[in-house]
Coordinates of C-alpha atoms in Angstrom, one line a residue:
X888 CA 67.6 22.9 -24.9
X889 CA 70.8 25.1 -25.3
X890 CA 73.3 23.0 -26.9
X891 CA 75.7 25.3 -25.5
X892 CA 74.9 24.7 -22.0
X893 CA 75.3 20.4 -22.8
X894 CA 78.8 20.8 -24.1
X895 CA 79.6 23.0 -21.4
X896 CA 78.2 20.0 -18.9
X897 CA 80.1 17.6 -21.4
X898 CA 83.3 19.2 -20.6
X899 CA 82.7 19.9 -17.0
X900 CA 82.0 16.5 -16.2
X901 CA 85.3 15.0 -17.8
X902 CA 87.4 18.2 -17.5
X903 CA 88.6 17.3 -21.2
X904 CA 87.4 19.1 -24.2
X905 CA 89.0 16.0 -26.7
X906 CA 86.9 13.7 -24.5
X907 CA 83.5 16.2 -24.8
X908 CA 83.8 16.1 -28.6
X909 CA 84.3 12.4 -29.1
X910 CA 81.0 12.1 -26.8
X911 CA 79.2 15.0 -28.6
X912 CA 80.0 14.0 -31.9
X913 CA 81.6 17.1 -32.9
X914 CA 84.7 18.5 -33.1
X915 CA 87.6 19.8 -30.7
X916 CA 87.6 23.1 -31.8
X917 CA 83.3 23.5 -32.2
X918 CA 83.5 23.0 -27.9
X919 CA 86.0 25.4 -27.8
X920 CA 83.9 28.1 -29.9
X921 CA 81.1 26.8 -27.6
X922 CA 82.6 27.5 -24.0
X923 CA 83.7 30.6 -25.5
X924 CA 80.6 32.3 -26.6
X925 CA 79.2 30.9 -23.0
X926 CA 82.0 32.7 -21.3
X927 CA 81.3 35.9 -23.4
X928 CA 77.5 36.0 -23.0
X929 CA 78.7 35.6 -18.9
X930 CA 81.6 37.7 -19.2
X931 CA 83.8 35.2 -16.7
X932 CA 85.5 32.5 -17.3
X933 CA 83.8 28.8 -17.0
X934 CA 87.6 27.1 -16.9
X935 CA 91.0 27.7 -15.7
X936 CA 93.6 26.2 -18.3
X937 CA 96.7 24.9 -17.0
X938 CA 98.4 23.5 -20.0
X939 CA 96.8 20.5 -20.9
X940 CA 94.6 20.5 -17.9
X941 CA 91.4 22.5 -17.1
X942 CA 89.4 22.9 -13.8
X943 CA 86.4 24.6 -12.8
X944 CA 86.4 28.3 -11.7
X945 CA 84.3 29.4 -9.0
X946 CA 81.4 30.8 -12.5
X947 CA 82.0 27.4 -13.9
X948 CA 80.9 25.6 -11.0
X949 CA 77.9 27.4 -10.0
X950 CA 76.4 27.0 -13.5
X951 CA 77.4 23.4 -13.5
X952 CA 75.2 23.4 -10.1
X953 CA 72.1 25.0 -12.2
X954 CA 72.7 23.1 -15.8
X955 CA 72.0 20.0 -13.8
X956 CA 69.2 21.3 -12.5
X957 CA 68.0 22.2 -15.7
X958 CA 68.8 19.1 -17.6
X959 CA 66.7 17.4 -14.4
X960 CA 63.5 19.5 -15.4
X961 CA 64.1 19.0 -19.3
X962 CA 64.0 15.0 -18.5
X963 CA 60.7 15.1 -16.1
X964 CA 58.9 16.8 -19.4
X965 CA 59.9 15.0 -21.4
X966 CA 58.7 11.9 -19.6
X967 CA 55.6 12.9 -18.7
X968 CA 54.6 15.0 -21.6
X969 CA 55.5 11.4 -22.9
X970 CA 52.9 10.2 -21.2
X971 CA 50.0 11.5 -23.2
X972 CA 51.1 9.0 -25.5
X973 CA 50.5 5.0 -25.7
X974 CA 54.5 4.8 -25.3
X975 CA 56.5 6.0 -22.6
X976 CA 60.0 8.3 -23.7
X977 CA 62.7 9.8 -21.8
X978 CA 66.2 9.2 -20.5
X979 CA 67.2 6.9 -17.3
X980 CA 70.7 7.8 -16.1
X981 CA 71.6 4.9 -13.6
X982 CA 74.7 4.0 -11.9
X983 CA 76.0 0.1 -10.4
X984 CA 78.3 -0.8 -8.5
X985 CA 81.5 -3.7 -10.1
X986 CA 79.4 -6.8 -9.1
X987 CA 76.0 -5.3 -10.0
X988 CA 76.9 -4.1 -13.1
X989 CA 78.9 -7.1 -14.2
X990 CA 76.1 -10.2 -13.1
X991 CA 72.9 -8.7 -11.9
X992 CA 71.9 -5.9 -13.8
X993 CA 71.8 -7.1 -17.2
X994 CA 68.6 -9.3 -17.2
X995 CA 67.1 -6.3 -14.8
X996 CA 67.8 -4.2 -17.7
X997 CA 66.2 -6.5 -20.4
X998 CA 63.6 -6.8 -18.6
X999 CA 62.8 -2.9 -18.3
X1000 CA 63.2 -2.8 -21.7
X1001 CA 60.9 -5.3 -23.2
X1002 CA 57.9 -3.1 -20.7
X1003 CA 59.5 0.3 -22.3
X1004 CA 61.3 -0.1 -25.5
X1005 CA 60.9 4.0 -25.5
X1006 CA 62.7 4.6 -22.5
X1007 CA 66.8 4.6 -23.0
X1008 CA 68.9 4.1 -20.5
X1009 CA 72.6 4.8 -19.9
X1010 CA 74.5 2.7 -17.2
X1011 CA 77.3 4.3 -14.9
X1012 CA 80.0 1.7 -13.4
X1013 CA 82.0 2.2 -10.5
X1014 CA 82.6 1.1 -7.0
X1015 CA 80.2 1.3 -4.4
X1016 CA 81.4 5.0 -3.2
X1017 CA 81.8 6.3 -7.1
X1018 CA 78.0 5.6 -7.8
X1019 CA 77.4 7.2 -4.3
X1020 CA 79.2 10.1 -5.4
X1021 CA 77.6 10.3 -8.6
X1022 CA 74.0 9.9 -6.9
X1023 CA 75.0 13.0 -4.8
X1024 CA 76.1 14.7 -7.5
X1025 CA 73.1 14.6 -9.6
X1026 CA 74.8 12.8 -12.7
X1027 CA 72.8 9.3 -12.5
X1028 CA 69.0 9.2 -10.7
X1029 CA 69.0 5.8 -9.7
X1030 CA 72.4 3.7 -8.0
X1031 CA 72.2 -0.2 -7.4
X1032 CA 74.9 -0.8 -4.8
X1033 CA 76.8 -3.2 -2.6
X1034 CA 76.2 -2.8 1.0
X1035 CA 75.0 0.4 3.1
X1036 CA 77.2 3.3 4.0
X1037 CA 74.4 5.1 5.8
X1038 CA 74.6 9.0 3.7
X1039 CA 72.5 10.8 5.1
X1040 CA 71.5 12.0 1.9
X1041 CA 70.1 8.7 0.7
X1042 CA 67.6 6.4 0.7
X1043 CA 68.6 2.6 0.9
X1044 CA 66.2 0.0 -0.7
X1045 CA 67.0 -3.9 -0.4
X1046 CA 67.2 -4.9 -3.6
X1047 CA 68.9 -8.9 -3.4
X1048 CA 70.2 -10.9 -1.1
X1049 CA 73.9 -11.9 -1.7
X1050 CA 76.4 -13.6 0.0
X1051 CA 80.3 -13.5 0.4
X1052 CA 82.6 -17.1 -0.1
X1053 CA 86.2 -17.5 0.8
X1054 CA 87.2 -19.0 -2.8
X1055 CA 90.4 -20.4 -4.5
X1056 CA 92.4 -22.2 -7.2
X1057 CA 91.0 -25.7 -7.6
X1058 CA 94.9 -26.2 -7.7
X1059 CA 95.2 -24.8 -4.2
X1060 CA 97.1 -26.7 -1.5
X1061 CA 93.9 -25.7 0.9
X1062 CA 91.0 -26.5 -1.6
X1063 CA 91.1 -30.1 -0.1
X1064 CA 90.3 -29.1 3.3
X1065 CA 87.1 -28.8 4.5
X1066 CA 87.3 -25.8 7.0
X1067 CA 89.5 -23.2 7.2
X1068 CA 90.2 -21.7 11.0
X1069 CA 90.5 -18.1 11.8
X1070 CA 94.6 -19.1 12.2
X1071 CA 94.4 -20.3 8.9
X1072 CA 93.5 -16.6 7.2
X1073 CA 96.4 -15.2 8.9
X1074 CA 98.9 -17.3 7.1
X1075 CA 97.3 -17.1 3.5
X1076 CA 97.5 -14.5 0.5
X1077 CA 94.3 -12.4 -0.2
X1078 CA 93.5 -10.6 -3.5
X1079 CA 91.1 -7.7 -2.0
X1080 CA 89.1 -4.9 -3.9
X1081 CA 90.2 -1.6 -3.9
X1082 CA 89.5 1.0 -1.2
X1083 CA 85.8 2.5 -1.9
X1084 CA 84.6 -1.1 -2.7
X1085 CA 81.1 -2.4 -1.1
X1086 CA 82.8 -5.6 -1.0
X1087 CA 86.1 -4.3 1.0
X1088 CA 83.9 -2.7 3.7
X1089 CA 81.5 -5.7 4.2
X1090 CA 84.8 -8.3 4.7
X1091 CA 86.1 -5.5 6.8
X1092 CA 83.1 -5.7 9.1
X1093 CA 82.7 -9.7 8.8
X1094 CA 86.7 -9.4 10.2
X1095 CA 86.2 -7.3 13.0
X1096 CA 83.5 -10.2 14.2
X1097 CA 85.8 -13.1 13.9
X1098 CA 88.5 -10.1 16.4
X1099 CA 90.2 -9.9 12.7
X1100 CA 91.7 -6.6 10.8
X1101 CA 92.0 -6.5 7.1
X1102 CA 95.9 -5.5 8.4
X1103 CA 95.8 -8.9 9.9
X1104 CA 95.7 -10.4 6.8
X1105 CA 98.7 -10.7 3.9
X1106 CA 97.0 -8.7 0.8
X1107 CA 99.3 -9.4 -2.2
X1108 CA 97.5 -7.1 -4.4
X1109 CA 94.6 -4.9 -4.6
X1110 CA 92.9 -5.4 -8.0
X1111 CA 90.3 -2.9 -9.2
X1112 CA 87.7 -5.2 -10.7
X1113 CA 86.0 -8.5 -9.9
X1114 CA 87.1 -10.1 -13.2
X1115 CA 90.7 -9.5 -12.4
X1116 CA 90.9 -11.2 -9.2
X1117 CA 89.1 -13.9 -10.1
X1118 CA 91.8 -14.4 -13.2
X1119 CA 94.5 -14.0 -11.1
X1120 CA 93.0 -16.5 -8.5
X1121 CA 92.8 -19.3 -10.8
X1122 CA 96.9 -18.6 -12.2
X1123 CA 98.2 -18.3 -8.2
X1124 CA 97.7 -20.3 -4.7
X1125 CA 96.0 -16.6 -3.4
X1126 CA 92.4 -16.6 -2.2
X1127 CA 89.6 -14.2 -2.2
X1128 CA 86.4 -12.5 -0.5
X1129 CA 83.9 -12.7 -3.4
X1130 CA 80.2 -12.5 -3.9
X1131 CA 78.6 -16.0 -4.5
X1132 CA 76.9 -14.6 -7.9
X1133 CA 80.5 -13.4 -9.5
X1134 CA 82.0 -16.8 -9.2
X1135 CA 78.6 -19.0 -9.8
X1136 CA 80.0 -20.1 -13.3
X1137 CA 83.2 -20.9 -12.3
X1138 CA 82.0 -22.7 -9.3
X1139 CA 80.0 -24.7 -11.5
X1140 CA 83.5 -25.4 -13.7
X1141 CA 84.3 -26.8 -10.6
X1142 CA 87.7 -23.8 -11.8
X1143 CA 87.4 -22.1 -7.9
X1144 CA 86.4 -23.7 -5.1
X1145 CA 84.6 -22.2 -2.0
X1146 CA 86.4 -22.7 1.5
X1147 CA 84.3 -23.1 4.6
X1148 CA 85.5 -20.6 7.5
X1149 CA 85.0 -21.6 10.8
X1150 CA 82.2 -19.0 12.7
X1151 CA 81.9 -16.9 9.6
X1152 CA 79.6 -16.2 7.5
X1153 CA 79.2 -13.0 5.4
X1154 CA 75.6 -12.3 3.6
X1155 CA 74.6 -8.4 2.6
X1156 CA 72.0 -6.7 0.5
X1157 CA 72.7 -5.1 -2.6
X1158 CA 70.6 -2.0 -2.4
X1159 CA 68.6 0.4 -4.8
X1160 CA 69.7 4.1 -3.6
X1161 CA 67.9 7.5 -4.4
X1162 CA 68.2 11.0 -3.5
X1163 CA 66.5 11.4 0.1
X1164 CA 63.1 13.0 -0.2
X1165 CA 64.0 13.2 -4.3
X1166 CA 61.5 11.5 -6.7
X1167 CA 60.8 11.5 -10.6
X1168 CA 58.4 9.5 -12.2
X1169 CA 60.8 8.0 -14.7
X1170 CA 62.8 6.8 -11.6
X1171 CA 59.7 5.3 -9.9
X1172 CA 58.6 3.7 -13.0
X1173 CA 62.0 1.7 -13.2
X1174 CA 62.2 0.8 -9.3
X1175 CA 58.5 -0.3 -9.8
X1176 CA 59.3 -2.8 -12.5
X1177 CA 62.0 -3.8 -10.2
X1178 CA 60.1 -4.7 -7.1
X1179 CA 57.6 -6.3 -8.9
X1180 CA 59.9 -8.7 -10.3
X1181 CA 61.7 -9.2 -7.1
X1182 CA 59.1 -8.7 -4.6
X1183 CA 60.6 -5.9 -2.7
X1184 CA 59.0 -3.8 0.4
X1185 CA 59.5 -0.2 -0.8

């Protein structure tokens, strides 16, 4: 593999040559002499410079399109020239979503690899529409995500069932009663997810059947991460949308409490996505040890 061509993906993927080294383990200036000879040998430039920032030229992005292509191919040999061997190698580049990433995947992932201790795997986080993206985009092979946008593009396979609670402060005024009417969720504060969450667009849909908007509701704040909210929950009278297996310890605590809402009830899938019509046998391998464990219907 040309090492030129990874620091050149390196860089194009962050857009940050201090960022490329650190991750490369080499120095600033080494991916600078690296792009360079890359952009001699092609006689274009790969970047635009603007100060401290850098972009993609029109060069740089077509042979970002074909180094991913051939970092795909590179991966598939090695994983099943790997197989000629009694132990399975190569690289697994999956992506989760907030809630996946934070309480499901990590047994998943201990699981896979006591079966292939061979196999390394790196984990991409983000919301829902960021591992989406990133599926799209080639950088991971494999996504675990909350809820179902419907790409075209992708394949959706149930993974788990979950379900969403109305939870809040043990200390709330309303954690004593012991069901909360649709009048009720106008009048009280929400902490929500940010825009692009799974989470978001499932309460959004679970509104529009109870003849709710999320605009109907008071947000106080939009919090970025499931940890976050459930800290600020638990230091304010605010409530909150969450999935039943991100609160299940502090449930137990007896620290949040789950409200009832009258003629609602939200449950979802978290879903295994890959490339439409796209398959490797490293990716296959991992969403086989998956189903077996879980008993899905691929």
């Amino acid at each position: 593999m040309d090492f030129r061509l990874k620091v050149f993906y390196t860089v194009a993927i962050r857009l940050n040559f201090t960022k490329a080294a650190t991750e490369l383990y080499i120095t600033q200036p080494a991916v600078s002499k690296h792009i360079q000879e890359l952009e001699e040998t092609y006689k274009t430039k790969l970047f635009e410079r603007n100060g401290s920032k850098i972009a993609l030229t029109l060069a740089g992005e077509i042979l970002l399109k074909h180094t991913k292509e051939i970092f795909e191919i590179y991966r598939e040999i090695d994983f099943e020239m790997s197989s000629f061997i009694s132990e399975r190698q190569g690289l697994l580049r999956l992506g989760a979503s907030t809630t996946i990433s934070q309480y499901i995947i990590s047994p998943v992932l201990a699981r896979f690899h006591q079966k292939q201790r061979d196999i390394k795997v790196n984990l991409l986080n983000g919301n829902t529409e960021q591992i989406e993206n990133a599926l799209i985009n080639k950088e991971i092979e494999i996504g675990i995500v909350e809820g179902q946008s419907k790409n075209q593009s992708i394949k959706y396979i149930p993974f788990l069932k979950d379900e969403l609670v109305l939870v809040c402060s043990n200390k709330n005024p309303f954690a004593k009663k012991n069901e909360i009417s649709v009048n009720d969720l106008k009048s009280m504060k929400f902490i929500t997810r940010e825009r692009g969450s799974g989470t978001l667009e499932v309460i959004e849909f679970a509104l529009k059947n109870i003849n709710l908007k999320l605009s109907d509701l008071e947000i106080e704040m939009q919090l970025g991460s499931t940890e976050s909210i459930k800290s600020y929950l638990l230091n304010s009278d605010c409530f909150a949308f969450m999935s039943i297996h991100a609160v299940s310890k502090e449930l137990k605590n007896r620290e949040l409490i789950v409200l009832d809402v009258e003629n609602m009830a939200i449950e979802r899938y978290f879903y295994i996505i890959t490339l439409l019509g796209k398959s490797d046998p490293l990716s296959e391998l991992f969403i086989q040890n998956i189903s077996s464990h879980y008993n899905l219907k691929l």
